[in-house]
């Protein structure tokens, strides 16, 4: 089984299924882009990369990781063990690898998203940066127009069980991902004519493991 990152125990099968089914449905459409907001040690990103590589039938694809220059959970041992990963820091190339996997470090991540991606260009986005409600809302709003019709956004740490745990200094509140999702009008199908909720998965922490939840929505 592939290894994913922080608090993902129990989500391995879901990640693999969501990504590979999406690709299998759209296998011959060119230019597949996956963006991870808050890629930290790139442990999840490496597995996302492997799933895509194993499934896709063309070469026109990329996995883009995004984090802060001094990201809170950057683990350079893990990052350096990702063979082929290209790394940019504030647009400057600091490690040359292949073009299918790129880690982008910047202190203006939302501006970077706004400038880097065309409208309707991203297939799947995994939002896993700051887990305060304001950041989750802003991260979603930053990527919303960049997602293709039929594209998918996954929010990590969205389960009820983890709300109110782990202080998020950036937003001065405890984990409150669900409020960010709610404020974006994504929680209920009836609230939003542009997005369709696909799944609201409870984390394995409710069974005594360490996984948090995952909310998945699809652009109509
Ligand atoms: C929980 S960790 C991410 C874990 C990673 N996704 C994984 O699966 O292992 C959160 C990361 O988000 C980064 N971060 C915080 N705010 C961010 C933002 N606005 N944009 C991008 N990354 C951000 C932090 O620096 C931190 O490294």
Short mmCIF file of N, CA and C in Angstrom, two decimals, residues 17-172:
data_model
loop_
_atom_site.label_atom_id
_atom_site.label_comp_id
_atom_site.label_asym_id
_atom_site.label_seq_id
_atom_site.Cartn_x
_atom_site.Cartn_y
_atom_site.Cartn_z
N UNK A 17 -8.35 5.49 -5.35
CA UNK A 17 -9.57 5.29 -6.16
C UNK A 17 -10.00 6.59 -6.83
N UNK A 18 -10.03 7.67 -6.06
CA UNK A 18 -10.50 8.95 -6.62
C UNK A 18 -9.60 9.38 -7.79
N UNK A 19 -8.28 9.30 -7.58
CA UNK A 19 -7.36 9.79 -8.61
C UNK A 19 -7.36 8.86 -9.82
N UNK A 20 -7.27 7.55 -9.58
CA UNK A 20 -7.18 6.66 -10.75
C UNK A 20 -8.50 6.61 -11.51
N UNK A 21 -9.64 6.66 -10.82
CA UNK A 21 -10.92 6.67 -11.55
C UNK A 21 -11.07 7.94 -12.38
N UNK A 22 -10.65 9.07 -11.80
CA UNK A 22 -10.73 10.33 -12.55
C UNK A 22 -9.90 10.21 -13.83
N UNK A 23 -8.67 9.69 -13.69
CA UNK A 23 -7.79 9.60 -14.85
C UNK A 23 -8.35 8.61 -15.87
N UNK A 24 -8.84 7.47 -15.39
CA UNK A 24 -9.37 6.47 -16.33
C UNK A 24 -10.54 7.03 -17.13
N UNK A 25 -11.35 7.87 -16.48
CA UNK A 25 -12.48 8.49 -17.19
C UNK A 25 -12.01 9.51 -18.21
N UNK A 26 -10.87 10.14 -17.93
CA UNK A 26 -10.40 11.26 -18.77
C UNK A 26 -9.04 10.95 -19.39
N UNK A 27 -8.76 9.67 -19.59
CA UNK A 27 -7.40 9.24 -19.90
C UNK A 27 -6.80 9.86 -21.15
N UNK A 28 -7.62 10.20 -22.10
CA UNK A 28 -7.05 10.67 -23.35
C UNK A 28 -7.09 12.19 -23.46
N UNK A 29 -7.61 12.84 -22.40
CA UNK A 29 -7.57 14.31 -22.42
C UNK A 29 -6.18 14.73 -21.98
N UNK A 30 -5.58 15.61 -22.74
CA UNK A 30 -4.20 15.99 -22.43
C UNK A 30 -4.14 16.99 -21.28
N UNK A 31 -2.92 17.22 -20.81
CA UNK A 31 -2.63 18.23 -19.81
C UNK A 31 -3.35 17.99 -18.49
N UNK A 32 -2.98 16.90 -17.82
CA UNK A 32 -3.53 16.60 -16.49
C UNK A 32 -2.67 17.32 -15.44
N UNK A 33 -3.33 18.11 -14.58
CA UNK A 33 -2.61 18.84 -13.52
C UNK A 33 -3.22 18.52 -12.16
N UNK A 34 -2.35 18.15 -11.23
CA UNK A 34 -2.74 17.91 -9.84
C UNK A 34 -1.99 18.92 -8.98
N UNK A 35 -2.71 19.65 -8.13
CA UNK A 35 -2.08 20.64 -7.25
C UNK A 35 -2.32 20.25 -5.79
N UNK A 36 -1.24 20.21 -5.00
CA UNK A 36 -1.37 19.99 -3.55
C UNK A 36 -1.00 21.28 -2.84
N UNK A 37 -1.96 21.89 -2.16
CA UNK A 37 -1.72 23.12 -1.39
C UNK A 37 -1.29 22.69 0.01
N UNK A 38 -0.04 22.91 0.35
CA UNK A 38 0.50 22.45 1.64
C UNK A 38 1.08 21.06 1.46
N UNK A 39 2.21 20.99 0.73
CA UNK A 39 2.74 19.66 0.38
C UNK A 39 3.77 19.16 1.38
N UNK A 40 4.23 20.05 2.28
CA UNK A 40 5.12 19.66 3.39
C UNK A 40 6.27 18.76 2.90
N UNK A 41 6.44 17.57 3.48
CA UNK A 41 7.55 16.69 3.11
C UNK A 41 7.34 15.96 1.79
N UNK A 42 6.27 16.27 1.09
CA UNK A 42 5.96 15.66 -0.22
C UNK A 42 5.74 14.15 -0.14
N UNK A 43 5.37 13.65 1.04
CA UNK A 43 5.12 12.21 1.19
C UNK A 43 3.84 11.83 0.44
N UNK A 44 2.77 12.62 0.66
CA UNK A 44 1.53 12.36 -0.11
C UNK A 44 1.78 12.62 -1.58
N UNK A 45 2.49 13.71 -1.84
CA UNK A 45 2.71 14.12 -3.24
C UNK A 45 3.41 13.01 -4.03
N UNK A 46 4.36 12.34 -3.38
CA UNK A 46 5.10 11.27 -4.06
C UNK A 46 4.14 10.12 -4.43
N UNK A 47 3.20 9.83 -3.54
CA UNK A 47 2.24 8.76 -3.85
C UNK A 47 1.24 9.22 -4.90
N UNK A 48 0.82 10.50 -4.83
CA UNK A 48 -0.06 11.02 -5.89
C UNK A 48 0.65 10.88 -7.25
N UNK A 49 1.93 11.23 -7.24
CA UNK A 49 2.76 11.14 -8.46
C UNK A 49 2.77 9.69 -8.98
N UNK A 50 2.96 8.74 -8.07
CA UNK A 50 3.04 7.34 -8.51
C UNK A 50 1.70 6.84 -9.04
N UNK A 51 0.60 7.25 -8.40
CA UNK A 51 -0.73 6.82 -8.87
C UNK A 51 -0.94 7.32 -10.30
N UNK A 52 -0.63 8.59 -10.52
CA UNK A 52 -0.84 9.18 -11.86
C UNK A 52 0.05 8.48 -12.87
N UNK A 53 1.32 8.31 -12.52
CA UNK A 53 2.28 7.70 -13.44
C UNK A 53 1.82 6.29 -13.84
N UNK A 54 1.29 5.55 -12.87
CA UNK A 54 0.86 4.17 -13.14
C UNK A 54 -0.41 4.11 -13.98
N UNK A 55 -1.21 5.20 -13.96
CA UNK A 55 -2.55 5.12 -14.57
C UNK A 55 -2.67 5.83 -15.90
N UNK A 56 -1.96 6.95 -16.04
CA UNK A 56 -2.22 7.83 -17.19
C UNK A 56 -1.59 7.27 -18.46
N UNK A 57 -2.19 7.62 -19.59
CA UNK A 57 -1.73 7.02 -20.86
C UNK A 57 -0.98 8.01 -21.75
N UNK A 58 -0.69 9.20 -21.24
CA UNK A 58 0.09 10.16 -22.03
C UNK A 58 1.12 10.83 -21.12
N UNK A 59 1.97 11.66 -21.71
CA UNK A 59 3.10 12.25 -20.96
C UNK A 59 2.83 13.68 -20.49
N UNK A 60 1.66 14.20 -20.86
CA UNK A 60 1.39 15.62 -20.62
C UNK A 60 0.70 15.81 -19.27
N UNK A 61 1.44 15.63 -18.20
CA UNK A 61 0.84 15.73 -16.87
C UNK A 61 1.86 16.24 -15.86
N UNK A 62 1.34 16.84 -14.78
CA UNK A 62 2.26 17.27 -13.73
C UNK A 62 1.56 17.26 -12.37
N UNK A 63 2.39 16.98 -11.37
CA UNK A 63 1.96 17.07 -9.97
C UNK A 63 2.70 18.27 -9.40
N UNK A 64 1.95 19.26 -8.94
CA UNK A 64 2.54 20.49 -8.42
C UNK A 64 2.30 20.57 -6.92
N UNK A 65 3.39 20.61 -6.17
CA UNK A 65 3.27 20.81 -4.72
C UNK A 65 3.51 22.28 -4.41
N UNK A 66 2.87 22.76 -3.36
CA UNK A 66 2.99 24.17 -2.98
C UNK A 66 3.15 24.28 -1.47
N UNK A 67 4.17 25.03 -1.05
CA UNK A 67 4.33 25.26 0.39
C UNK A 67 5.06 26.58 0.60
N UNK A 68 5.16 26.98 1.85
CA UNK A 68 5.85 28.24 2.19
C UNK A 68 7.35 27.99 2.18
N UNK A 69 8.14 29.08 1.99
CA UNK A 69 9.61 28.92 1.93
C UNK A 69 10.13 28.26 3.21
N UNK A 70 9.60 28.68 4.34
CA UNK A 70 9.98 28.04 5.61
C UNK A 70 8.76 27.28 6.13
N UNK A 71 8.19 26.47 5.29
CA UNK A 71 6.95 25.74 5.61
C UNK A 71 7.04 25.02 6.95
N UNK A 72 5.91 25.01 7.67
CA UNK A 72 5.88 24.48 9.04
C UNK A 72 6.25 23.00 9.08
N UNK A 73 5.93 22.25 8.03
CA UNK A 73 6.16 20.80 8.08
C UNK A 73 7.07 20.33 6.97
N UNK A 74 7.92 21.23 6.44
CA UNK A 74 8.86 20.80 5.39
C UNK A 74 9.84 19.82 6.03
N UNK A 75 9.94 18.64 5.47
CA UNK A 75 10.89 17.66 5.99
C UNK A 75 11.86 17.36 4.83
N UNK A 76 13.05 17.94 4.93
CA UNK A 76 13.97 17.86 3.78
C UNK A 76 14.48 16.45 3.53
N UNK A 77 14.49 15.62 4.57
CA UNK A 77 14.92 14.22 4.36
C UNK A 77 13.91 13.54 3.43
N UNK A 78 12.62 13.75 3.73
CA UNK A 78 11.58 13.17 2.87
C UNK A 78 11.60 13.80 1.48
N UNK A 79 11.72 15.13 1.45
CA UNK A 79 11.70 15.81 0.14
C UNK A 79 12.86 15.32 -0.72
N UNK A 80 14.04 15.21 -0.12
CA UNK A 80 15.22 14.80 -0.89
C UNK A 80 15.16 13.35 -1.33
N UNK A 81 14.29 12.56 -0.69
CA UNK A 81 14.20 11.15 -1.10
C UNK A 81 13.22 10.96 -2.26
N UNK A 82 12.61 12.05 -2.72
CA UNK A 82 11.66 11.99 -3.85
C UNK A 82 12.48 12.12 -5.14
N UNK A 83 12.82 10.96 -5.74
CA UNK A 83 13.63 10.97 -6.97
C UNK A 83 12.92 11.71 -8.08
N UNK A 84 13.65 12.57 -8.76
CA UNK A 84 13.09 13.26 -9.93
C UNK A 84 12.34 14.53 -9.61
N UNK A 85 12.18 14.85 -8.32
CA UNK A 85 11.42 16.06 -7.95
C UNK A 85 12.20 17.32 -8.33
N UNK A 86 11.53 18.23 -9.02
CA UNK A 86 12.11 19.54 -9.32
C UNK A 86 11.65 20.52 -8.23
N UNK A 87 12.54 21.39 -7.78
CA UNK A 87 12.14 22.34 -6.72
C UNK A 87 12.46 23.77 -7.15
N UNK A 88 11.45 24.62 -6.99
CA UNK A 88 11.64 26.05 -7.19
C UNK A 88 11.40 26.77 -5.87
N UNK A 89 12.25 27.76 -5.55
CA UNK A 89 12.01 28.60 -4.39
C UNK A 89 11.87 30.03 -4.90
N UNK A 90 10.74 30.64 -4.69
CA UNK A 90 10.44 31.97 -5.24
C UNK A 90 10.86 32.03 -6.71
N UNK A 91 10.41 31.01 -7.47
CA UNK A 91 10.60 30.93 -8.93
C UNK A 91 12.04 30.57 -9.33
N UNK A 92 12.97 30.47 -8.36
CA UNK A 92 14.34 30.13 -8.73
C UNK A 92 14.53 28.62 -8.60
N UNK A 93 15.13 28.02 -9.65
CA UNK A 93 15.34 26.58 -9.66
C UNK A 93 16.39 26.21 -8.62
N UNK A 94 16.03 25.38 -7.62
CA UNK A 94 17.05 24.96 -6.65
C UNK A 94 17.35 23.46 -6.74
N UNK A 95 16.51 22.71 -7.45
CA UNK A 95 16.85 21.31 -7.72
C UNK A 95 16.19 20.93 -9.05
N UNK A 96 16.99 20.40 -9.95
CA UNK A 96 16.45 20.06 -11.26
C UNK A 96 16.10 18.59 -11.31
N UNK A 97 14.86 18.30 -11.65
CA UNK A 97 14.44 16.91 -11.81
C UNK A 97 13.63 16.79 -13.08
N UNK A 98 12.55 16.01 -13.04
CA UNK A 98 11.73 15.93 -14.25
C UNK A 98 10.60 16.96 -14.16
N UNK A 99 9.85 17.08 -15.24
CA UNK A 99 8.82 18.11 -15.24
C UNK A 99 7.47 17.59 -14.75
N UNK A 100 7.42 16.30 -14.40
CA UNK A 100 6.16 15.74 -13.92
C UNK A 100 5.91 16.01 -12.44
N UNK A 101 6.96 16.34 -11.68
CA UNK A 101 6.76 16.59 -10.25
C UNK A 101 7.57 17.81 -9.83
N UNK A 102 6.85 18.81 -9.34
CA UNK A 102 7.50 20.07 -8.98
C UNK A 102 7.02 20.55 -7.63
N UNK A 103 7.96 20.88 -6.76
CA UNK A 103 7.63 21.52 -5.48
C UNK A 103 7.92 23.00 -5.63
N UNK A 104 6.93 23.82 -5.31
CA UNK A 104 7.06 25.28 -5.44
C UNK A 104 6.99 25.90 -4.05
N UNK A 105 8.09 26.52 -3.64
CA UNK A 105 8.13 27.15 -2.33
C UNK A 105 8.03 28.66 -2.53
N UNK A 106 7.08 29.27 -1.84
CA UNK A 106 6.90 30.71 -1.98
C UNK A 106 6.19 31.25 -0.75
N UNK A 107 6.46 32.49 -0.42
CA UNK A 107 5.75 33.10 0.70
C UNK A 107 4.49 33.81 0.23
N UNK A 108 4.19 33.72 -1.06
CA UNK A 108 2.94 34.28 -1.58
C UNK A 108 2.21 33.17 -2.35
N UNK A 109 1.79 32.11 -1.62
CA UNK A 109 1.25 30.94 -2.34
C UNK A 109 -0.01 31.23 -3.13
N UNK A 110 -0.87 32.12 -2.61
CA UNK A 110 -2.13 32.36 -3.35
C UNK A 110 -1.87 33.19 -4.61
N UNK A 111 -0.95 34.13 -4.50
CA UNK A 111 -0.58 34.91 -5.69
C UNK A 111 0.05 33.97 -6.72
N UNK A 112 0.86 33.03 -6.22
CA UNK A 112 1.52 32.08 -7.13
C UNK A 112 0.48 31.26 -7.89
N UNK A 113 -0.55 30.78 -7.18
CA UNK A 113 -1.61 30.00 -7.84
C UNK A 113 -2.30 30.88 -8.88
N UNK A 114 -2.63 32.11 -8.47
CA UNK A 114 -3.37 33.01 -9.37
C UNK A 114 -2.58 33.26 -10.65
N UNK A 115 -1.24 33.39 -10.51
CA UNK A 115 -0.42 33.73 -11.69
C UNK A 115 -0.02 32.50 -12.51
N UNK A 116 0.05 31.34 -11.86
CA UNK A 116 0.62 30.16 -12.53
C UNK A 116 -0.40 29.41 -13.38
N UNK A 117 -1.62 29.31 -12.88
CA UNK A 117 -2.58 28.43 -13.55
C UNK A 117 -3.61 29.24 -14.33
N UNK A 118 -3.91 28.75 -15.54
CA UNK A 118 -4.98 29.35 -16.33
C UNK A 118 -6.33 28.95 -15.73
N UNK A 119 -7.37 29.68 -16.08
CA UNK A 119 -8.73 29.29 -15.67
C UNK A 119 -9.00 27.89 -16.24
N UNK A 120 -9.76 27.10 -15.50
CA UNK A 120 -10.15 25.74 -15.98
C UNK A 120 -8.96 24.89 -16.41
N UNK A 121 -7.90 24.86 -15.60
CA UNK A 121 -6.72 24.09 -16.03
C UNK A 121 -6.33 22.97 -15.06
N UNK A 122 -6.82 23.04 -13.81
CA UNK A 122 -6.40 22.04 -12.81
C UNK A 122 -7.44 20.92 -12.74
N UNK A 123 -6.96 19.68 -12.74
CA UNK A 123 -7.87 18.52 -12.67
C UNK A 123 -8.25 18.18 -11.23
N UNK A 124 -7.23 18.06 -10.38
CA UNK A 124 -7.50 17.68 -8.99
C UNK A 124 -6.65 18.57 -8.08
N UNK A 125 -7.28 19.09 -7.02
CA UNK A 125 -6.55 19.90 -6.04
C UNK A 125 -6.78 19.31 -4.66
N UNK A 126 -5.68 19.12 -3.92
CA UNK A 126 -5.74 18.63 -2.55
C UNK A 126 -5.39 19.81 -1.66
N UNK A 127 -6.36 20.28 -0.84
CA UNK A 127 -6.12 21.44 0.03
C UNK A 127 -5.76 20.94 1.42
N UNK A 128 -4.50 21.23 1.82
CA UNK A 128 -3.99 20.70 3.09
C UNK A 128 -2.95 21.67 3.67
N UNK A 129 -3.27 22.99 3.59
CA UNK A 129 -2.35 23.99 4.14
C UNK A 129 -2.73 24.28 5.59
N UNK A 130 -2.96 25.57 5.89
CA UNK A 130 -3.44 25.93 7.24
C UNK A 130 -4.88 25.41 7.36
N UNK A 131 -5.23 24.91 8.55
CA UNK A 131 -6.56 24.31 8.72
C UNK A 131 -7.54 25.21 9.44
N UNK A 132 -7.21 26.52 9.53
CA UNK A 132 -8.17 27.48 10.05
C UNK A 132 -9.24 27.75 8.98
N UNK A 133 -10.44 28.17 9.42
CA UNK A 133 -11.54 28.31 8.45
C UNK A 133 -11.26 29.38 7.40
N UNK A 134 -10.59 30.47 7.83
CA UNK A 134 -10.37 31.56 6.87
C UNK A 134 -9.40 31.12 5.76
N UNK A 135 -8.34 30.40 6.15
CA UNK A 135 -7.37 29.94 5.14
C UNK A 135 -8.00 28.90 4.21
N UNK A 136 -8.78 27.99 4.78
CA UNK A 136 -9.40 26.96 3.94
C UNK A 136 -10.31 27.63 2.90
N UNK A 137 -11.09 28.61 3.37
CA UNK A 137 -11.98 29.34 2.47
C UNK A 137 -11.17 30.04 1.38
N UNK A 138 -10.09 30.74 1.81
CA UNK A 138 -9.28 31.49 0.84
C UNK A 138 -8.58 30.56 -0.15
N UNK A 139 -8.07 29.42 0.37
CA UNK A 139 -7.39 28.48 -0.54
C UNK A 139 -8.37 27.98 -1.60
N UNK A 140 -9.59 27.67 -1.15
CA UNK A 140 -10.57 27.20 -2.12
C UNK A 140 -10.91 28.29 -3.13
N UNK A 141 -11.15 29.50 -2.62
CA UNK A 141 -11.54 30.58 -3.53
C UNK A 141 -10.42 30.90 -4.53
N UNK A 142 -9.17 30.70 -4.08
CA UNK A 142 -8.04 30.95 -4.98
C UNK A 142 -8.00 29.94 -6.13
N UNK A 143 -8.34 28.68 -5.82
CA UNK A 143 -8.25 27.66 -6.89
C UNK A 143 -9.56 27.49 -7.65
N UNK A 144 -10.66 27.97 -7.11
CA UNK A 144 -11.99 27.60 -7.66
C UNK A 144 -12.08 27.78 -9.18
N UNK A 145 -11.72 28.96 -9.66
CA UNK A 145 -11.89 29.19 -11.11
C UNK A 145 -10.83 28.45 -11.93
N UNK A 146 -9.79 27.96 -11.25
CA UNK A 146 -8.71 27.28 -11.96
C UNK A 146 -9.04 25.81 -12.21
N UNK A 147 -10.08 25.30 -11.54
CA UNK A 147 -10.43 23.87 -11.66
C UNK A 147 -11.26 23.65 -12.92
N UNK A 148 -10.94 22.57 -13.63
CA UNK A 148 -11.70 22.23 -14.84
C UNK A 148 -13.13 21.83 -14.47
N UNK A 149 -14.06 21.97 -15.38
CA UNK A 149 -15.38 21.39 -15.16
C UNK A 149 -15.20 19.88 -15.04
N UNK A 150 -15.81 19.30 -14.02
CA UNK A 150 -15.61 17.86 -13.76
C UNK A 150 -14.41 17.60 -12.87
N UNK A 151 -13.60 18.65 -12.60
CA UNK A 151 -12.43 18.50 -11.73
C UNK A 151 -12.82 18.36 -10.26
N UNK A 152 -11.84 17.96 -9.45
CA UNK A 152 -12.13 17.58 -8.06
C UNK A 152 -11.28 18.37 -7.08
N UNK A 153 -11.90 18.77 -5.96
CA UNK A 153 -11.13 19.36 -4.85
C UNK A 153 -11.33 18.49 -3.62
N UNK A 154 -10.20 18.14 -2.97
CA UNK A 154 -10.25 17.33 -1.74
C UNK A 154 -9.72 18.19 -0.60
N UNK A 155 -10.46 18.22 0.51
CA UNK A 155 -10.03 18.97 1.70
C UNK A 155 -9.64 17.97 2.78
N UNK A 156 -8.41 18.08 3.25
CA UNK A 156 -8.02 17.18 4.34
C UNK A 156 -8.42 17.79 5.69
N UNK A 157 -8.52 16.94 6.72
CA UNK A 157 -8.80 17.37 8.10
C UNK A 157 -10.19 18.00 8.23
N UNK A 158 -11.13 17.43 7.52
CA UNK A 158 -12.49 17.99 7.45
C UNK A 158 -13.47 17.29 8.39
N UNK A 159 -13.04 16.26 9.10
CA UNK A 159 -13.98 15.49 9.94
C UNK A 159 -14.39 16.25 11.20
N UNK A 160 -15.59 15.96 11.68
CA UNK A 160 -16.07 16.58 12.92
C UNK A 160 -15.13 16.29 14.08
N UNK A 161 -14.57 15.06 14.08
CA UNK A 161 -13.77 14.63 15.24
C UNK A 161 -12.52 15.48 15.45
N UNK A 162 -11.96 16.02 14.37
CA UNK A 162 -10.73 16.82 14.54
C UNK A 162 -11.00 18.31 14.67
N UNK A 163 -12.25 18.75 14.47
CA UNK A 163 -12.54 20.18 14.65
C UNK A 163 -12.24 20.53 16.11
N UNK A 164 -11.59 21.68 16.31
CA UNK A 164 -11.29 22.12 17.68
C UNK A 164 -10.01 21.51 18.24
N UNK A 165 -9.27 20.71 17.45
CA UNK A 165 -7.98 20.19 17.91
C UNK A 165 -6.87 20.96 17.17
N UNK A 166 -5.67 20.87 17.63
CA UNK A 166 -4.46 21.43 16.98
C UNK A 166 -4.59 22.93 16.61
N UNK A 167 -3.96 23.76 17.41
CA UNK A 167 -3.98 25.22 17.23
C UNK A 167 -3.38 25.60 15.87
N UNK A 168 -4.07 26.45 15.12
CA UNK A 168 -3.61 26.94 13.81
C UNK A 168 -3.24 28.42 14.00
N UNK A 169 -1.97 28.67 14.30
CA UNK A 169 -1.55 30.03 14.66
C UNK A 169 -1.87 31.03 13.56
N UNK A 170 -1.76 30.61 12.32
CA UNK A 170 -1.98 31.49 11.17
C UNK A 170 -3.37 32.12 11.21
N UNK A 171 -4.38 31.36 11.63
CA UNK A 171 -5.77 31.86 11.67
C UNK A 171 -6.24 32.13 13.09
N UNK A 172 -5.36 31.92 14.08
CA UNK A 172 -5.72 32.08 15.51
C UNK A 172 -6.99 31.31 15.86
#
